[in-house]
Amino acid sequence: MPTTLPVPIEFRLPEGWLPARPEEFQEPEVAFAAVHPRPDAGFTANITIDGGFPKDGVSLAEIADASVEQLRAFAESVEVVHRREVGSEDAPALTQRLSFSAVADGARHELVQSQVYLFLVDTEDPHKRAMIRLALTATTAQHDEVLEQFQDFVRSVRPDNGARS
């Protein structure tokens, strides 16, 4: 059962990507998942969105470190390949790329996960900051092919204030 995000967001999926059916994604913390239309070597690239309200004073780097440790609980050879803080003081963000080996559908895959962490202000309580994590997981061979689509997706993410034009 998918969870809900701490703040509503809107986004545009890359062309061809499809929302995953809830039964396809059994990660309890995932609020939304989409899948690429063409699997690679039996693994389907996916985009996931999750988030929460971190404790006061917790940095995006600390949240990213915790994410690495969670991944190590079920994957092998987890390595932080790249990490960079981006954004501004008012809208901080962090990107990181992880490489790891994991079993999916009974087969071992060499995978890459690109993660983007965003802090968004809770519109109902501006003193609270919500964290949103956007992640792309793909095989090592397919990652570079789908990365630009993921970057376009990330650029489309915005707080949803309920206004429609």
XYZ file of N, CA and C in Angstrom:
495
model
N 0.848 -1.181 0.000
C 0.000 0.000 0.000
C 0.888 1.236 0.000
N 0.782 2.090 -1.009
C 1.619 3.273 -1.040
C 1.290 4.224 0.112
N 2.280 4.991 0.487
C 2.106 6.001 1.514
C 1.758 7.324 0.843
N 1.475 8.335 1.636
C 1.240 9.659 1.063
C 2.454 10.524 1.349
N 2.625 11.536 0.516
C 3.742 12.456 0.699
C 3.415 13.467 1.785
N 4.438 14.034 2.421
C 4.188 14.995 3.498
C 3.601 16.309 2.990
N 3.859 16.651 1.744
C 3.277 17.832 1.101
C 2.887 17.422 -0.315
N 1.803 17.975 -0.830
C 1.411 17.611 -2.190
C 2.375 18.211 -3.215
N 2.681 17.427 -4.249
C 3.523 17.909 -5.335
C 2.837 17.584 -6.654
N 3.290 18.263 -7.698
C 2.860 17.923 -9.043
C 4.119 17.680 -9.857
N 3.988 16.881 -10.903
C 5.136 16.535 -11.740
C 4.630 16.010 -13.073
N 5.541 15.897 -14.008
C 5.238 15.353 -15.323
C 6.161 14.168 -15.585
N 5.565 13.001 -15.859
C 6.373 11.820 -16.164
C 7.013 11.978 -17.541
N 8.214 11.420 -17.711
C 8.831 11.442 -19.037
C 7.965 10.654 -20.028
N 8.043 11.035 -21.283
C 7.266 10.373 -22.324
C 7.555 8.869 -22.333
N 6.477 8.079 -22.357
C 6.602 6.629 -22.415
C 6.611 5.940 -21.059
N 7.002 6.640 -20.000
C 7.011 6.040 -18.661
C 5.568 5.844 -18.208
N 5.333 4.772 -17.451
C 3.980 4.423 -17.018
C 3.896 4.349 -15.502
N 2.807 4.859 -14.917
C 2.643 4.680 -13.473
C 2.603 3.190 -13.145
N 3.282 2.805 -12.084
C 3.292 1.405 -11.660
C 2.008 1.107 -10.900
N 1.506 -0.099 -11.086
C 0.353 -0.522 -10.291
C 0.834 -0.761 -8.857
N 0.019 -0.405 -7.865
C 0.460 -0.561 -6.466
C 0.965 -1.956 -6.135
N 0.379 -3.000 -6.723
C 0.829 -4.353 -6.416
C 2.211 -4.649 -7.003
N 2.660 -3.844 -7.978
C 3.995 -4.030 -8.551
C 5.081 -3.476 -7.631
N 4.719 -2.496 -6.801
C 5.692 -1.875 -5.920
C 5.293 -2.127 -4.486
N 6.105 -2.898 -3.797
C 5.747 -3.295 -2.449
C 6.548 -2.547 -1.392
N 7.221 -1.478 -1.787
C 7.952 -0.653 -0.825
C 6.933 0.179 -0.054
N 6.794 -0.017 1.249
C 5.741 0.685 1.988
C 5.928 2.196 2.046
N 7.159 2.679 1.933
C 7.374 4.119 2.046
C 7.200 4.853 0.730
N 7.063 4.136 -0.383
C 6.934 4.769 -1.697
C 5.523 5.322 -1.869
N 5.443 6.603 -2.246
C 4.150 7.242 -2.480
C 3.728 7.127 -3.939
N 4.710 7.061 -4.849
C 4.415 6.956 -6.277
C 5.580 6.255 -6.959
N 5.264 5.444 -7.949
C 6.299 4.776 -8.736
C 5.876 4.751 -10.195
N 6.860 4.844 -11.068
C 6.636 4.734 -12.509
C 7.701 3.810 -13.077
N 7.371 3.156 -14.178
C 8.293 2.206 -14.789
C 8.572 2.579 -16.238
N 9.780 2.249 -16.672
C 10.192 2.475 -18.057
C 9.529 1.408 -18.926
N 9.185 1.746 -20.167
C 8.486 0.763 -21.007
C 9.360 -0.389 -21.512
N 10.704 -0.241 -21.469
C 11.576 -1.297 -21.989
C 12.530 -1.787 -20.905
N 12.295 -2.998 -20.373
C 13.238 -3.567 -19.397
C 14.600 -3.817 -20.039
N 15.624 -3.864 -19.202
C 16.976 -4.199 -19.644
C 17.428 -5.430 -18.870
N 17.738 -6.483 -19.579
C 18.240 -7.724 -18.970
C 17.315 -8.210 -17.842
N 16.001 -8.041 -18.047
C 15.044 -8.529 -17.071
C 14.753 -7.574 -15.923
N 15.365 -6.394 -15.915
C 15.098 -5.410 -14.854
C 14.443 -4.187 -15.482
N 13.367 -3.722 -14.859
C 12.658 -2.552 -15.361
C 13.099 -1.311 -14.595
N 13.669 -0.350 -15.315
C 14.047 0.918 -14.693
C 12.805 1.552 -14.081
N 12.981 2.221 -12.952
C 11.840 2.815 -12.274
C 12.203 4.123 -11.616
N 11.186 4.935 -11.445
C 11.277 6.201 -10.714
C 10.351 6.066 -9.514
N 10.842 6.425 -8.340
C 10.009 6.396 -7.141
C 10.052 7.749 -6.448
N 8.980 8.024 -5.729
C 8.880 9.253 -4.928
C 8.463 8.847 -3.532
N 9.180 9.356 -2.534
C 8.775 9.187 -1.141
C 9.188 10.430 -0.383
N 8.876 10.465 0.884
C 9.244 11.640 1.668
C 8.722 11.554 3.083
N 8.992 12.596 3.832
C 8.559 12.655 5.220
C 8.952 13.979 5.846
N 8.710 14.091 7.125
C 9.111 15.270 7.895
C 10.296 14.882 8.770
N 11.511 15.262 8.377
C 12.670 14.927 9.206
C 12.667 15.728 10.504
N 13.365 15.216 11.485
C 13.503 15.930 12.756
C 14.231 17.243 12.515
N 13.942 18.221 13.352
C 14.610 19.526 13.244
C 16.120 19.355 13.295
N 16.794 20.074 12.450
C 18.243 20.070 12.451
C 18.887 18.957 11.644
N 18.100 18.018 11.129
C 18.654 16.929 10.331
C 18.939 17.464 8.930
N 20.142 17.224 8.453
C 20.545 17.731 7.142
C 20.186 16.737 6.044
N 20.183 17.231 4.818
C 19.946 16.336 3.683
C 21.050 15.296 3.579
N 22.281 15.657 3.919
C 23.392 14.691 3.882
C 23.137 13.556 4.883
N 22.617 13.873 6.056
C 22.308 12.831 7.045
C 21.178 11.923 6.551
N 20.191 12.510 5.888
C 19.096 11.721 5.332
C 19.631 10.815 4.224
N 20.515 11.357 3.378
C 21.110 10.561 2.301
C 21.964 9.431 2.867
N 22.716 9.699 3.938
C 23.510 8.648 4.586
C 22.600 7.521 5.092
N 21.472 7.890 5.690
C 20.529 6.887 6.195
C 19.961 6.055 5.043
N 19.744 6.688 3.915
C 19.243 5.978 2.740
C 20.250 4.939 2.257
N 21.526 5.294 2.278
C 22.585 4.355 1.892
C 22.565 3.150 2.831
N 22.436 3.396 4.126
C 22.411 2.295 5.094
C 21.191 1.407 4.895
N 20.039 1.994 4.583
C 18.844 1.194 4.315
C 19.063 0.302 3.104
N 19.693 0.829 2.073
C 19.956 0.049 0.864
C 20.903 -1.108 1.167
N 21.857 -0.889 2.041
C 22.811 -1.947 2.406
C 22.125 -3.128 3.099
N 20.925 -2.912 3.620
C 20.208 -3.992 4.297
C 19.762 -5.077 3.321
N 19.606 -4.738 2.029
C 19.165 -5.768 1.087
C 19.997 -5.827 -0.197
N 20.974 -4.961 -0.348
C 21.809 -4.956 -1.546
C 23.267 -5.172 -1.153
N 24.055 -5.582 -2.126
C 25.480 -5.818 -1.899
C 26.307 -4.748 -2.595
N 27.505 -4.554 -2.100
C 28.486 -3.661 -2.732
C 27.946 -2.251 -2.950
N 27.190 -1.725 -1.991
C 26.630 -0.381 -2.136
C 27.767 0.634 -2.041
N 27.857 1.470 -3.055
C 28.916 2.482 -3.096
C 28.307 3.823 -3.481
N 28.672 4.876 -2.730
C 28.283 6.232 -3.096
C 29.277 6.686 -4.157
N 28.809 6.788 -5.382
C 29.666 7.144 -6.508
C 29.832 8.655 -6.608
N 28.771 9.372 -6.267
C 28.781 10.833 -6.409
C 27.773 11.424 -5.432
N 28.118 12.556 -4.836
C 27.181 13.289 -3.982
C 27.488 14.774 -4.106
N 26.417 15.568 -4.218
C 26.611 17.015 -4.333
C 25.409 17.750 -3.759
N 25.697 18.773 -2.961
C 24.636 19.641 -2.464
C 24.381 20.698 -3.518
N 23.102 20.915 -3.827
C 22.701 21.883 -4.847
C 21.572 22.727 -4.282
N 21.012 23.582 -5.090
C 19.908 24.417 -4.626
C 20.430 25.653 -3.924
N 19.567 26.224 -3.107
C 19.898 27.460 -2.392
C 19.623 27.276 -0.908
N 19.924 28.301 -0.135
C 19.653 28.225 1.309
C 18.154 28.085 1.569
N 17.340 28.766 0.756
C 15.886 28.695 0.911
C 15.304 27.398 0.362
N 15.970 26.818 -0.631
C 15.474 25.584 -1.255
C 16.635 24.614 -1.447
N 17.143 24.076 -0.327
C 18.285 23.164 -0.440
C 17.904 21.842 -1.098
N 18.884 21.257 -1.764
C 18.696 19.958 -2.402
C 20.027 19.220 -2.382
N 19.972 17.926 -2.559
C 21.172 17.098 -2.598
C 20.945 16.022 -3.651
N 21.977 15.751 -4.422
C 21.912 14.652 -5.376
C 22.986 13.644 -5.011
N 22.678 12.375 -5.218
C 23.696 11.347 -5.030
C 23.417 10.196 -5.983
N 24.501 9.541 -6.372
C 24.395 8.367 -7.237
C 25.028 7.197 -6.514
N 24.300 6.086 -6.467
C 24.755 4.881 -5.797
C 24.871 3.756 -6.817
N 25.867 2.914 -6.646
C 25.941 1.683 -7.436
C 25.861 0.525 -6.458
N 25.209 -0.567 -6.891
C 25.039 -1.714 -6.016
C 24.620 -2.934 -6.825
N 24.660 -4.059 -6.181
C 24.239 -5.322 -6.763
C 23.061 -5.830 -5.940
N 22.014 -6.283 -6.637
C 20.836 -6.772 -5.920
C 20.142 -7.842 -6.745
N 19.383 -8.685 -6.059
C 18.593 -9.714 -6.717
C 17.185 -9.171 -6.906
N 16.692 -9.235 -8.152
C 15.324 -8.841 -8.472
C 14.742 -9.899 -9.399
N 13.570 -10.365 -9.079
C 12.908 -11.420 -9.865
C 13.819 -12.629 -10.059
N 14.548 -12.994 -9.016
C 15.371 -14.189 -9.034
C 16.706 -14.078 -9.753
N 17.046 -12.903 -10.260
C 18.318 -12.727 -10.970
C 19.112 -11.578 -10.349
N 20.427 -11.729 -10.332
C 21.300 -10.679 -9.804
C 21.511 -9.617 -10.882
N 21.408 -8.343 -10.464
C 21.579 -7.214 -11.388
C 22.564 -6.218 -10.802
N 23.375 -5.648 -11.676
C 24.230 -4.519 -11.308
C 23.409 -3.267 -11.579
N 23.135 -2.504 -10.522
C 22.211 -1.383 -10.615
C 22.872 -0.060 -10.226
N 22.263 1.007 -10.712
C 22.646 2.365 -10.345
C 21.375 3.073 -9.904
N 21.472 3.815 -8.816
C 20.335 4.606 -8.346
C 20.773 6.054 -8.219
N 20.083 6.934 -8.948
C 20.291 8.378 -8.822
C 19.189 8.910 -7.931
N 19.579 9.622 -6.880
C 18.618 10.153 -5.912
C 18.714 11.671 -5.860
N 17.561 12.304 -5.698
C 17.491 13.750 -5.499
C 16.665 13.975 -4.244
N 17.229 14.713 -3.304
C 16.552 15.045 -2.052
C 16.229 16.528 -2.062
N 14.974 16.856 -1.757
C 14.527 18.247 -1.738
C 13.901 18.561 -0.391
N 14.163 19.744 0.133
C 13.422 20.238 1.283
C 12.373 21.205 0.755
N 11.121 21.001 1.140
C 10.026 21.892 0.776
C 9.373 22.385 2.053
N 8.938 23.639 2.047
C 8.258 24.208 3.210
C 6.816 23.727 3.216
N 6.344 23.286 4.385
C 4.954 22.868 4.557
C 4.082 24.124 4.480
N 3.178 24.160 3.505
C 2.357 25.356 3.312
C 1.416 25.615 4.484
N 1.051 24.558 5.229
C 0.157 24.744 6.374
C 0.917 25.184 7.624
N 2.198 24.861 7.703
C 3.032 25.265 8.837
C 4.425 25.596 8.311
N 4.676 26.880 7.976
C 5.944 27.266 7.352
C 7.189 26.985 8.198
N 6.996 26.637 9.471
C 8.145 26.307 10.310
C 8.585 24.855 10.114
N 7.742 24.051 9.447
C 8.073 22.652 9.195
C 8.605 22.504 7.771
N 9.656 21.680 7.654
C 10.191 21.390 6.334
C 9.945 19.919 6.013
N 9.424 19.702 4.834
C 9.202 18.339 4.361
C 10.360 17.950 3.454
N 10.700 16.665 3.468
C 11.729 16.144 2.578
C 11.050 15.257 1.549
N 11.403 15.467 0.286
C 10.923 14.637 -0.815
C 12.148 13.988 -1.451
N 12.074 12.659 -1.659
C 13.165 11.955 -2.345
C 12.632 11.420 -3.665
N 13.354 11.748 -4.723
C 13.055 11.259 -6.063
C 14.194 10.326 -6.427
N 13.882 9.130 -6.906
C 14.945 8.171 -7.208
C 14.700 7.480 -8.543
N 15.768 7.322 -9.288
C 15.781 6.538 -10.516
C 16.657 5.327 -10.260
N 16.123 4.126 -10.490
C 16.903 2.897 -10.368
C 16.883 2.206 -11.720
N 18.076 1.886 -12.219
C 18.203 1.248 -13.529
C 19.430 0.353 -13.515
N 19.512 -0.533 -14.507
C 20.729 -1.332 -14.651
C 21.873 -0.393 -15.013
N 23.080 -0.843 -14.726
C 24.252 -0.048 -15.073
C 24.254 0.255 -16.566
N 23.868 -0.721 -17.380
C 23.870 -0.540 -18.830
C 22.822 0.469 -19.299
N 21.674 0.544 -18.631
C 20.581 1.412 -19.082
C 20.570 2.773 -18.396
N 21.286 2.934 -17.301
C 21.189 4.151 -16.501
C 21.428 5.423 -17.307
N 22.525 5.470 -18.052
C 22.830 6.700 -18.791
C 21.771 7.006 -19.841
N 21.151 5.961 -20.394
C 20.102 6.130 -21.406
C 18.865 6.815 -20.820
N 18.520 6.513 -19.568
C 17.293 7.050 -18.963
C 17.555 8.234 -18.032
N 18.812 8.560 -17.779
C 19.137 9.631 -16.836
C 18.577 10.979 -17.274
N 18.696 11.322 -18.549
C 18.187 12.620 -19.008
C 16.674 12.716 -18.814
N 15.971 11.606 -19.025
C 14.522 11.596 -18.796
C 14.220 11.832 -17.314
N 15.021 11.223 -16.442
C 14.848 11.431 -15.004
C 15.117 12.892 -14.649
N 16.149 13.480 -15.224
C 16.465 14.883 -14.955
C 15.317 15.789 -15.396
N 14.709 15.496 -16.548
C 13.535 16.264 -16.993
C 12.394 16.105 -15.992
N 12.197 14.885 -15.494
C 11.173 14.628 -14.488
C 11.433 15.475 -13.236
N 12.684 15.460 -12.748
C 13.039 16.218 -11.541
C 12.733 17.707 -11.742
N 13.078 18.236 -12.905
C 12.819 19.656 -13.181
C 11.326 19.982 -13.198
N 10.474 18.980 -13.422
C 9.031 19.232 -13.474
C 8.366 19.208 -12.095
N 9.071 18.746 -11.060
C 8.485 18.607 -9.726
C 8.304 19.986 -9.087
N 7.078 20.224 -8.609
C 6.751 21.496 -7.967
C 5.763 21.241 -6.822
N 5.775 22.107 -5.819
C 4.712 21.997 -4.808
C 3.359 22.193 -5.485
N 2.383 21.425 -5.083
C 1.035 21.539 -5.638
C 0.219 22.375 -4.667
N -0.043 23.609 -5.060
C -0.809 24.480 -4.169
C -2.300 24.412 -4.455
N -2.709 23.481 -5.328
C -4.128 23.301 -5.606
C -4.672 24.215 -6.670
N -3.892 25.197 -7.115
C -4.358 26.121 -8.152
C -4.168 25.486 -9.524
N -5.139 25.603 -10.353
C -5.057 25.065 -11.726
C -5.235 26.224 -12.699
N -4.465 26.173 -13.769
C -4.605 27.248 -14.767
C -5.437 26.794 -15.929
